[in-house]
Short mmCIF file of N, CA and C in Angstrom, two decimals:
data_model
loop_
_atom_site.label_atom_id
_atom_site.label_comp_id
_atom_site.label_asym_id
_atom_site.label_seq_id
_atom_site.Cartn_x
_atom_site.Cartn_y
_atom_site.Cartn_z
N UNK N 1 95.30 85.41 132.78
CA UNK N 1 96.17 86.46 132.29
C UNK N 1 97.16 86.84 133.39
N UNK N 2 98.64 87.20 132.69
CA UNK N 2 99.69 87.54 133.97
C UNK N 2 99.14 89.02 134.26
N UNK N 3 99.52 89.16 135.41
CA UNK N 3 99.58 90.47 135.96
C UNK N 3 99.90 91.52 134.86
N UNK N 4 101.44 91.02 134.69
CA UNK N 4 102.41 92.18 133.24
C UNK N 4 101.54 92.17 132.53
N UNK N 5 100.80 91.37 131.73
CA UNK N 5 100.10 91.74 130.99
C UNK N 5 98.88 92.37 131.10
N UNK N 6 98.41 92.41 132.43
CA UNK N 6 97.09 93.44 131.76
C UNK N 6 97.66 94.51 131.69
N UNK N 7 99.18 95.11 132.55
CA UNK N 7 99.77 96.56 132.43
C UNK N 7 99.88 96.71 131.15
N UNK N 8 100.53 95.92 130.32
CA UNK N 8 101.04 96.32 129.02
C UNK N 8 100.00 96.61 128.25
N UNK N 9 98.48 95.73 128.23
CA UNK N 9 97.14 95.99 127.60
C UNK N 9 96.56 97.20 127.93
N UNK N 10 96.96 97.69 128.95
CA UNK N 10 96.41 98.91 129.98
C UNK N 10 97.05 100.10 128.84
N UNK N 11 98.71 99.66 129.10
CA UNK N 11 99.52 101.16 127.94
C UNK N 11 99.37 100.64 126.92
N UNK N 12 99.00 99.73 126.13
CA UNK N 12 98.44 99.94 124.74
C UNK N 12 97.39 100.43 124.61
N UNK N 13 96.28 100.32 125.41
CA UNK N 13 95.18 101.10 124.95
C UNK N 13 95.37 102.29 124.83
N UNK N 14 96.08 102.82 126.10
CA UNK N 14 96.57 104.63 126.22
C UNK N 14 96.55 104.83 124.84
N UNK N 15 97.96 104.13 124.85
CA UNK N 15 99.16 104.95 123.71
C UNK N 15 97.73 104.82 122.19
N UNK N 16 96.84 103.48 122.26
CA UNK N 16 96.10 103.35 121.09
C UNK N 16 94.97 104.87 120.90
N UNK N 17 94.67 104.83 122.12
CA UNK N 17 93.38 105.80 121.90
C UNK N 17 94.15 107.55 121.90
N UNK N 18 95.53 107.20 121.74
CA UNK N 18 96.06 108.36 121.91
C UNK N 18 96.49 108.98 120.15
N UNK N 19 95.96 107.63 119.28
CA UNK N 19 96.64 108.15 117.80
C UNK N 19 95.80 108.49 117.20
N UNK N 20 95.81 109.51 116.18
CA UNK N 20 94.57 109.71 115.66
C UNK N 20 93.88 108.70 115.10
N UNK N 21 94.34 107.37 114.07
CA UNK N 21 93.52 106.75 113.58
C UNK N 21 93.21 105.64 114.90
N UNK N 22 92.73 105.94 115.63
CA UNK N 22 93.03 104.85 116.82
C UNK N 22 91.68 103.33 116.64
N UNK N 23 90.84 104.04 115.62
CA UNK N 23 89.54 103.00 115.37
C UNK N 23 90.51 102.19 114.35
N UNK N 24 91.50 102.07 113.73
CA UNK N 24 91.97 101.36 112.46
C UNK N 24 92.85 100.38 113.59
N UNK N 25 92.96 100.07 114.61
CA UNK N 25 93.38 98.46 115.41
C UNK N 25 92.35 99.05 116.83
N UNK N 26 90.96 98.54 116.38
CA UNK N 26 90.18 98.51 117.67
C UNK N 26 89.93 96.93 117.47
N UNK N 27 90.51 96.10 117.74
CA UNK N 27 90.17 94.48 116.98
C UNK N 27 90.07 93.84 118.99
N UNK N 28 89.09 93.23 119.37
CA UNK N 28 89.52 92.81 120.34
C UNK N 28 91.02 91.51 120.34
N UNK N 29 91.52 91.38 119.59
CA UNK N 29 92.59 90.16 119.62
C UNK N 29 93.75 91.05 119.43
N UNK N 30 93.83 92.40 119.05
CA UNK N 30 95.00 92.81 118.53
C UNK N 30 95.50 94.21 119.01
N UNK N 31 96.66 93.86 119.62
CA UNK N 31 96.77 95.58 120.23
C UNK N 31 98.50 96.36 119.56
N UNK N 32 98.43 97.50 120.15
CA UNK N 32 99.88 97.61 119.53
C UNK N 32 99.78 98.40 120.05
N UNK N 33 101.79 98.57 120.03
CA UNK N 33 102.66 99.45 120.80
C UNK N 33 103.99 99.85 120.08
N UNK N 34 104.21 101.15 120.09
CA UNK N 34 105.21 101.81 119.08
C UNK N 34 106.85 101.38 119.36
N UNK N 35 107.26 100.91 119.01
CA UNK N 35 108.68 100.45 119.11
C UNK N 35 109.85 101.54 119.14
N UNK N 36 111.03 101.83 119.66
CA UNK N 36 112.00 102.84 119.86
C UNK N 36 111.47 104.03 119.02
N UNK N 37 111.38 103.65 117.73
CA UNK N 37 111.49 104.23 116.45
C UNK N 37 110.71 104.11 115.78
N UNK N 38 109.25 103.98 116.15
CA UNK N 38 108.34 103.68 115.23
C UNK N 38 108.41 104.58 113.57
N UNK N 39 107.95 104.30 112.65
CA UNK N 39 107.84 104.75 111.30
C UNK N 39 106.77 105.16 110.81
N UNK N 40 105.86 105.06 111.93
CA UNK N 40 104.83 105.44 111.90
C UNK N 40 103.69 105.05 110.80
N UNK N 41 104.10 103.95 110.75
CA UNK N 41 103.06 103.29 109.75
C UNK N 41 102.04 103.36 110.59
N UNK N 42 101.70 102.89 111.18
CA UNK N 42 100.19 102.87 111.86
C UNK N 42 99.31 104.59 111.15
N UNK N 43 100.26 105.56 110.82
CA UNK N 43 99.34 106.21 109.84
C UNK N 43 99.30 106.25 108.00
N UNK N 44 99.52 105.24 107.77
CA UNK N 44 99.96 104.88 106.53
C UNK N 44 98.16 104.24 106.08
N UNK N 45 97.73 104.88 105.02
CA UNK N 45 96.21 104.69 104.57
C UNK N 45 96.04 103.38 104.49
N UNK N 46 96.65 102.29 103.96
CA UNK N 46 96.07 100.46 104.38
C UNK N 46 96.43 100.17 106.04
N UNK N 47 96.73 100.69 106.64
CA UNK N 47 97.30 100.17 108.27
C UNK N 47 96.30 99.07 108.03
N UNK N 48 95.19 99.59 108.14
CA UNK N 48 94.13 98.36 109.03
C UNK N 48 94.52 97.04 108.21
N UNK N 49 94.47 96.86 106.69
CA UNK N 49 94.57 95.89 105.97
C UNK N 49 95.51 95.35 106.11
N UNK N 50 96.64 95.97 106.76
CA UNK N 50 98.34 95.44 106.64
C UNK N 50 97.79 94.50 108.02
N UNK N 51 96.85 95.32 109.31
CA UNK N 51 96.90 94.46 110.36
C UNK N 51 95.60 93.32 110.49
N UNK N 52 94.79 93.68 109.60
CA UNK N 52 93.99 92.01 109.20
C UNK N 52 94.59 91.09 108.62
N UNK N 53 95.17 91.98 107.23
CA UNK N 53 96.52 90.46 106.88
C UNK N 53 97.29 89.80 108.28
N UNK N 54 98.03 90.17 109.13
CA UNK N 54 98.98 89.83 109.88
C UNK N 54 97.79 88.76 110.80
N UNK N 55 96.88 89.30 111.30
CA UNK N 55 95.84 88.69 112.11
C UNK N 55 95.10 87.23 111.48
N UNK N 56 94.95 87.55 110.01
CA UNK N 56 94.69 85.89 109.33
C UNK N 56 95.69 85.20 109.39
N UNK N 57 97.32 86.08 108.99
CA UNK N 57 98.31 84.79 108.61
C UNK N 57 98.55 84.21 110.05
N UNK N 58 98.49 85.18 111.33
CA UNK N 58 98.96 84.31 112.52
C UNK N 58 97.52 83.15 113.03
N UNK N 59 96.03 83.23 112.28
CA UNK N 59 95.21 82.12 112.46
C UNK N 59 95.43 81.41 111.88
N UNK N 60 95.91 81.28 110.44
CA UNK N 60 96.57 80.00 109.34
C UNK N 60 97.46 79.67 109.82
N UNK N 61 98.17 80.00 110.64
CA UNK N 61 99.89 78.95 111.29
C UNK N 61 99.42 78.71 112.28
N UNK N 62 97.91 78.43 113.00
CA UNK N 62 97.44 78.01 113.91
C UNK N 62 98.34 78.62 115.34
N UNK N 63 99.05 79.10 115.60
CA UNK N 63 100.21 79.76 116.77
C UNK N 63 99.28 79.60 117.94
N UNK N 64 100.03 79.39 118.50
CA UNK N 64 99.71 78.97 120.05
C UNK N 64 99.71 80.75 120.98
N UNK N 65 98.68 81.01 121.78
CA UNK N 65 99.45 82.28 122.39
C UNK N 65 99.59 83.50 122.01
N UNK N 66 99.65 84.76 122.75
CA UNK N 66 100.10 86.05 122.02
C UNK N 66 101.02 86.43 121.13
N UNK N 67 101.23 86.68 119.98
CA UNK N 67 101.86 86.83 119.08
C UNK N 67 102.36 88.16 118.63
N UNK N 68 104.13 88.46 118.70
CA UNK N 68 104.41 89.66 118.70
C UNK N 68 104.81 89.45 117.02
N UNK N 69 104.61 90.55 116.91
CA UNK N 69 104.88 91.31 114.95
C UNK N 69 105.71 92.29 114.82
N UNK N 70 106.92 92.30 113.87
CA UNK N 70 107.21 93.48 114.76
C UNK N 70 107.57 94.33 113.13
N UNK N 71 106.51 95.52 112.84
CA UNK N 71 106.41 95.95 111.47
C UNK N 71 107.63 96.93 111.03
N UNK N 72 108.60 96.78 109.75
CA UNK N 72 109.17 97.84 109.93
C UNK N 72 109.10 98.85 109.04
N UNK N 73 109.59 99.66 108.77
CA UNK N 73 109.47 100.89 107.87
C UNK N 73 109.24 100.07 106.46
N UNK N 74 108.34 101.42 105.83
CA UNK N 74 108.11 101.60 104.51
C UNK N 74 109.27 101.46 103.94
N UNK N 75 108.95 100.67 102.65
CA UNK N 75 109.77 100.39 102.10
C UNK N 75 109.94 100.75 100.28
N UNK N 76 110.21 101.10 99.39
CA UNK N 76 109.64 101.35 98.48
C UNK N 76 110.77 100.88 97.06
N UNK N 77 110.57 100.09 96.23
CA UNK N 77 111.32 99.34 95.36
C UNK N 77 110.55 99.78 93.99
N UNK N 78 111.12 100.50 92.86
CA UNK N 78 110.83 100.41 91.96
C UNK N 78 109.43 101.27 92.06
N UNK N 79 108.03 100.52 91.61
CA UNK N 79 106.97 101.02 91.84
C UNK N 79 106.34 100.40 92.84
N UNK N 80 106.71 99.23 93.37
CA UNK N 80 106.13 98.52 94.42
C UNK N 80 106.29 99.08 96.21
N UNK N 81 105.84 98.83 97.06
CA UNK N 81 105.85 99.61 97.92
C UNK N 81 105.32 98.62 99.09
N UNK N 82 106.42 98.15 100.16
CA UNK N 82 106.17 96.95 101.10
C UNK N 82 106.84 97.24 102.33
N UNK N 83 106.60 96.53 103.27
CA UNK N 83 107.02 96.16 104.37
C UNK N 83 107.43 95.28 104.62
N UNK N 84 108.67 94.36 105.80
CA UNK N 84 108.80 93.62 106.05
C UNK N 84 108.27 93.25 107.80
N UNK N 85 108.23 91.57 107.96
CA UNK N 85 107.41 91.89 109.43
C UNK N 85 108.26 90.44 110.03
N UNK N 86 108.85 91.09 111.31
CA UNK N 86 109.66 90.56 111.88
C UNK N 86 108.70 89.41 112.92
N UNK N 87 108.54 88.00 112.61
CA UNK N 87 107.73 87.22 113.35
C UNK N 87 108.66 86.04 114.51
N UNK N 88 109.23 86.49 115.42
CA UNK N 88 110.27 85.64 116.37
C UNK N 88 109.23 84.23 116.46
N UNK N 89 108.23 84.76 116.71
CA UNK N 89 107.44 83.13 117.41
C UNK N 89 107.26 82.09 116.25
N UNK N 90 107.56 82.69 115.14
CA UNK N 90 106.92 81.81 114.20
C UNK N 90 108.79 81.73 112.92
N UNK N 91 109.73 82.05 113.96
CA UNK N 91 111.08 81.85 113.31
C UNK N 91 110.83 82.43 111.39
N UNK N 92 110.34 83.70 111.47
CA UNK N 92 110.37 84.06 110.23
C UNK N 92 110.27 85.23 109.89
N UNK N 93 110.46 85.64 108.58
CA UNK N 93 110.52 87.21 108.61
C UNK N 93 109.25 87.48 106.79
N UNK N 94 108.72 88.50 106.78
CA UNK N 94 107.68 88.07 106.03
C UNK N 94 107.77 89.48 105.13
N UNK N 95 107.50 89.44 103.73
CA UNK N 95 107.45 91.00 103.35
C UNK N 95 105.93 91.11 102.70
N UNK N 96 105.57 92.06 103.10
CA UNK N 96 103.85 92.35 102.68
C UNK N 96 104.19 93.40 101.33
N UNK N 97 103.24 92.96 100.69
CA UNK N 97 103.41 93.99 99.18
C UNK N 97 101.78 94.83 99.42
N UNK N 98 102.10 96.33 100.04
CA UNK N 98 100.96 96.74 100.84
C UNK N 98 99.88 96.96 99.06
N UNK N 99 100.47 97.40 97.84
CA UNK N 99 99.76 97.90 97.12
C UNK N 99 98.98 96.46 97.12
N UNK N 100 99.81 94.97 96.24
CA UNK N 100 98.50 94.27 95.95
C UNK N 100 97.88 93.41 96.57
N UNK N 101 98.06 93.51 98.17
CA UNK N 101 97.78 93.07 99.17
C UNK N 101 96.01 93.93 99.56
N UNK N 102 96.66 95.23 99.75
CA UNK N 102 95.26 96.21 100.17
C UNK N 102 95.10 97.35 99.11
N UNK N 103 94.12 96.40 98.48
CA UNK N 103 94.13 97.63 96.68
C UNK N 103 92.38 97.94 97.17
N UNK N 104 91.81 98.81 96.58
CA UNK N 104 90.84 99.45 96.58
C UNK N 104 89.62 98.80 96.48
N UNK N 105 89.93 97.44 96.30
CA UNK N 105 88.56 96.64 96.30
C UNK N 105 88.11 96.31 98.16
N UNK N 106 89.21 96.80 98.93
CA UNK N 106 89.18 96.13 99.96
C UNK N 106 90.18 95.81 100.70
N UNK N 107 89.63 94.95 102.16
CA UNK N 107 90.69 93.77 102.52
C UNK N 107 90.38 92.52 102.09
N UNK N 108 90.53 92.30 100.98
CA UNK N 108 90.19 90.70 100.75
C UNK N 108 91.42 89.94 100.75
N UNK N 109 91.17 89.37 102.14
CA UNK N 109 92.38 88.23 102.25
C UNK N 109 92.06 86.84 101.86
N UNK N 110 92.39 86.33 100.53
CA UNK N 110 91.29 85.04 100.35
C UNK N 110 93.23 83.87 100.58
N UNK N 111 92.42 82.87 100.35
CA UNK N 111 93.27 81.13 100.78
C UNK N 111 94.42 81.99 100.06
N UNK N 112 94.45 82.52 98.40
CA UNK N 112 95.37 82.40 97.78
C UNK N 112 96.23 83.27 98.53
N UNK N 113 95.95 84.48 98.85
CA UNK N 113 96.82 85.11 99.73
C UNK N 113 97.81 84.76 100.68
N UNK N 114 96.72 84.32 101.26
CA UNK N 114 97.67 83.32 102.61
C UNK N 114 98.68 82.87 102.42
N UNK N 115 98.41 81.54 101.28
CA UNK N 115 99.03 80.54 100.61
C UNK N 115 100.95 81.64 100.37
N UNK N 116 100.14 82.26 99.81
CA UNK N 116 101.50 83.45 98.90
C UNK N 116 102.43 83.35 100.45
N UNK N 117 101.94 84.16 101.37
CA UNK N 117 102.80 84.27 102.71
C UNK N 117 102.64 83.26 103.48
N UNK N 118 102.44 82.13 103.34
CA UNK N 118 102.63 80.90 103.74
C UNK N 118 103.90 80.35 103.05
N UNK N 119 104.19 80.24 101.75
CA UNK N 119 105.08 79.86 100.82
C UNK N 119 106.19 80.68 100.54
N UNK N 120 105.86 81.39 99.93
CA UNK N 120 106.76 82.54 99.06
C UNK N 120 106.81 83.61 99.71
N UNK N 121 106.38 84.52 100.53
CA UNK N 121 106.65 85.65 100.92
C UNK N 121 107.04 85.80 101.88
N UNK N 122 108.19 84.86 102.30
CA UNK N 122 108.08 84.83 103.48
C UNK N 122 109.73 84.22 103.74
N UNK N 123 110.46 84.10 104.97
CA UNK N 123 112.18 83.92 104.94
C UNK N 123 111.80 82.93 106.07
N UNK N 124 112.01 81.66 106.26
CA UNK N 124 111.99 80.98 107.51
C UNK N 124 113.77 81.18 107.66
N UNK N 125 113.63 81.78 108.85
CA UNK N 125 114.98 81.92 109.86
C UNK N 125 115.61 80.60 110.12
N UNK N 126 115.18 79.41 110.32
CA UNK N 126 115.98 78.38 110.23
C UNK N 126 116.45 77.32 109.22
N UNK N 127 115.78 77.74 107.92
CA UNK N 127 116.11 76.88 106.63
C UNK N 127 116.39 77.97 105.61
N UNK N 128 116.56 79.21 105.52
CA UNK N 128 117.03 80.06 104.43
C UNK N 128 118.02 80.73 104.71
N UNK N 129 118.27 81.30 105.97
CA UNK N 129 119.44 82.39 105.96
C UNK N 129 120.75 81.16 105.73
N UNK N 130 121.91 81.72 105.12
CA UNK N 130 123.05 80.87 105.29
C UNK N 130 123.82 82.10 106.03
N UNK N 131 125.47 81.88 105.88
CA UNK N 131 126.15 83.02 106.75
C UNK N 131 126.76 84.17 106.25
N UNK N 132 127.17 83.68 105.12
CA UNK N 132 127.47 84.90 104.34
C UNK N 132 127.04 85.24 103.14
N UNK N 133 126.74 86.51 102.45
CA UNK N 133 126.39 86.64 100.64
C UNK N 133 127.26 85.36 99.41
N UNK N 134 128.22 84.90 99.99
CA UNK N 134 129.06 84.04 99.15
C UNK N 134 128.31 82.86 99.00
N UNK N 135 127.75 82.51 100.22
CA UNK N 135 127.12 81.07 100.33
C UNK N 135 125.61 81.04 99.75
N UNK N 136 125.10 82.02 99.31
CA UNK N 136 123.82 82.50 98.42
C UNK N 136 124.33 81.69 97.13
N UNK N 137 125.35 81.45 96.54
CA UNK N 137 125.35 81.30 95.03
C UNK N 137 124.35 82.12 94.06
N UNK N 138 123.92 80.65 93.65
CA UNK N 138 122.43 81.22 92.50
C UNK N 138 121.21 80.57 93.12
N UNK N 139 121.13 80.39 94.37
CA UNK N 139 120.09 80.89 94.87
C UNK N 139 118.84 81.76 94.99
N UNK N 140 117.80 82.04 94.72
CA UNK N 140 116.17 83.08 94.65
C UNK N 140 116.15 83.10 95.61
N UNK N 141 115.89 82.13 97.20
CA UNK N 141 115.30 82.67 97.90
C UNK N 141 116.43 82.66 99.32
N UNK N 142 117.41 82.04 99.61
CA UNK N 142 118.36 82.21 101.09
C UNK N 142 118.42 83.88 101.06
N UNK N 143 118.76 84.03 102.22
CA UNK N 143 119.44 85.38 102.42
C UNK N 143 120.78 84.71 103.02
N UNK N 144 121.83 86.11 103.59
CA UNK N 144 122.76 86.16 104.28
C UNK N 144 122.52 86.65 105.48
N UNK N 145 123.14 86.10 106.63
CA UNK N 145 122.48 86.48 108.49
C UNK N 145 123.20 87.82 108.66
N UNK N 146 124.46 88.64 108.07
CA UNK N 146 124.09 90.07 108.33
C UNK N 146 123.13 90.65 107.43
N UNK N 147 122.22 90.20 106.52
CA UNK N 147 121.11 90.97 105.83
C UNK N 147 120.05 90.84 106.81
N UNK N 148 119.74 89.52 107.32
CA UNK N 148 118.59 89.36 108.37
C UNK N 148 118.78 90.32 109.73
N UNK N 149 119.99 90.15 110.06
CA UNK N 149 119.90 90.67 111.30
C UNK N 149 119.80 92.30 111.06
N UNK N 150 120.29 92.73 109.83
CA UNK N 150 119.92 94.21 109.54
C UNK N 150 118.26 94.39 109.62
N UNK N 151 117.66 93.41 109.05
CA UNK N 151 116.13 93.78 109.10
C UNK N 151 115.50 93.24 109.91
N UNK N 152 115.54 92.56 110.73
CA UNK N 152 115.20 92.51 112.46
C UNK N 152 115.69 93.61 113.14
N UNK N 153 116.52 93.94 113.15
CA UNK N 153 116.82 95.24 113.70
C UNK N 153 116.38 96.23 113.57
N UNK N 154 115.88 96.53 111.99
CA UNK N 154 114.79 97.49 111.55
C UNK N 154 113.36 97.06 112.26
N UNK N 155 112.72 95.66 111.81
CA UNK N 155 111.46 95.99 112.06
C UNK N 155 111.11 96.16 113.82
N UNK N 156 112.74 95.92 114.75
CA UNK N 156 112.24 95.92 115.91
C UNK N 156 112.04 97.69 116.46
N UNK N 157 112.82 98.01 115.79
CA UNK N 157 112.78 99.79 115.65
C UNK N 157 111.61 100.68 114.97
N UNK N 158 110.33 99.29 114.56
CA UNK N 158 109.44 99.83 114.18
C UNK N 158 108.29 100.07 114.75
N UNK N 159 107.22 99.16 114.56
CA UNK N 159 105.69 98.81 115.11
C UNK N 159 105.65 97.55 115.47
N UNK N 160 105.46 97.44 117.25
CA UNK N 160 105.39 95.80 117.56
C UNK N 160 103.71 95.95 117.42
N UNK N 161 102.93 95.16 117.01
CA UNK N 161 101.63 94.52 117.14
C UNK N 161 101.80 93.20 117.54
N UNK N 162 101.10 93.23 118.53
CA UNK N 162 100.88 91.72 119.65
C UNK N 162 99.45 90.89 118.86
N UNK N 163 99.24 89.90 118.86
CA UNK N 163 98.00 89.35 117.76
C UNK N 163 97.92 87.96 118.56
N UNK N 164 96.53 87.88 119.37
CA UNK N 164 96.39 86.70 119.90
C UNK N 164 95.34 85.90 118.70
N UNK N 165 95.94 84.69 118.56
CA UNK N 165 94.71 83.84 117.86
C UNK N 165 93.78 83.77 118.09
N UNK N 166 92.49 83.73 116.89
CA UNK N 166 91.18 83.98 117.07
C UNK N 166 90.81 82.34 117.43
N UNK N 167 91.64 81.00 117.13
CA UNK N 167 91.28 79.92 117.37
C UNK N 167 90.41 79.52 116.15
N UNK N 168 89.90 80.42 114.96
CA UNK N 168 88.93 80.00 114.44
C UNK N 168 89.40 78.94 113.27
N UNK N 169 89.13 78.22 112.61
CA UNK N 169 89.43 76.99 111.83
C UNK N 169 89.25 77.50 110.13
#
């Protein structure tokens, strides 16, 4: 381990044992630290489930290394109600649908889940964004790179969670 890093593990614990729900990311692999502007999801009633999801999908992309997340504000569409999660290491940007993601049965993150934000829920930064809304046509899934860079910019103004792989298979 670098030096910097045990400091930064050092002020995450602070800042962790400093929130009230501070048992909802006691994970030894997973720490977090509030970004400019956090949104304060970390008190939002699924936190934990939003951060076991994030913790399986970064063991299914097998990722090499500490892994920054970077969560941004609540989001709320219609009746649905999500987040998006800014992933640099893994060139992608991901939106969690917190209701049928972490519904009352649980955290059950099963294959199909995954699969969903493996596939579909998800923006790879180097094969979807094009440059402008024009070049979308009739397109479902490209975005445009000032829409991306608007929501990288959000989720970096949100909740970074760092997520080292568990290695497990």
């Amino acid at each position: 381990m670098k030096p910097c890093m045990r400091a930064a593990i050092f002020v995450t614990a602070v800042f962790v044992s400093a929130l009230p729900n501070a048992a909802a990311i006691d994970s030894p692999v997973t720490s977090a630290l509030p970004a400019m502007h956090s949104t304060l999801i970390e008190r939002h009633p699924n936190f934990r489930c939003i951060v076991s999801l994030l913790e399986r999908i970064v063991d299914d992309a097998s990722g090499q290394g500490l892994q920054s997340l970077y969560i941004g504000p609540i989001e709320r569409e219609g009746s649905g109600v999500f987040v998006r999660v800014y992933w640099p290491d893994d060139r992608a940007i991901l939106l969690i649908d917190i209701q049928k993601t972490c519904s009352d049965d649980g955290m059950r993150i099963d294959d199909a889940a995954l699969g969903w934000y493996r596939t579909k829920a998800r923006i790879d930064l180097d094969t979807d964004v094009v440059p402008t809304a024009e070049d979308i046509g009739g397109s479902t899934y490209l975005v445009d790179r000032p829409w991306v860079d608007r929501v990288i910019a959000a989720c970096k103004d949100g909740y970074l969670l760092m997520v080292e792989p568990s290695g497990r298979d």
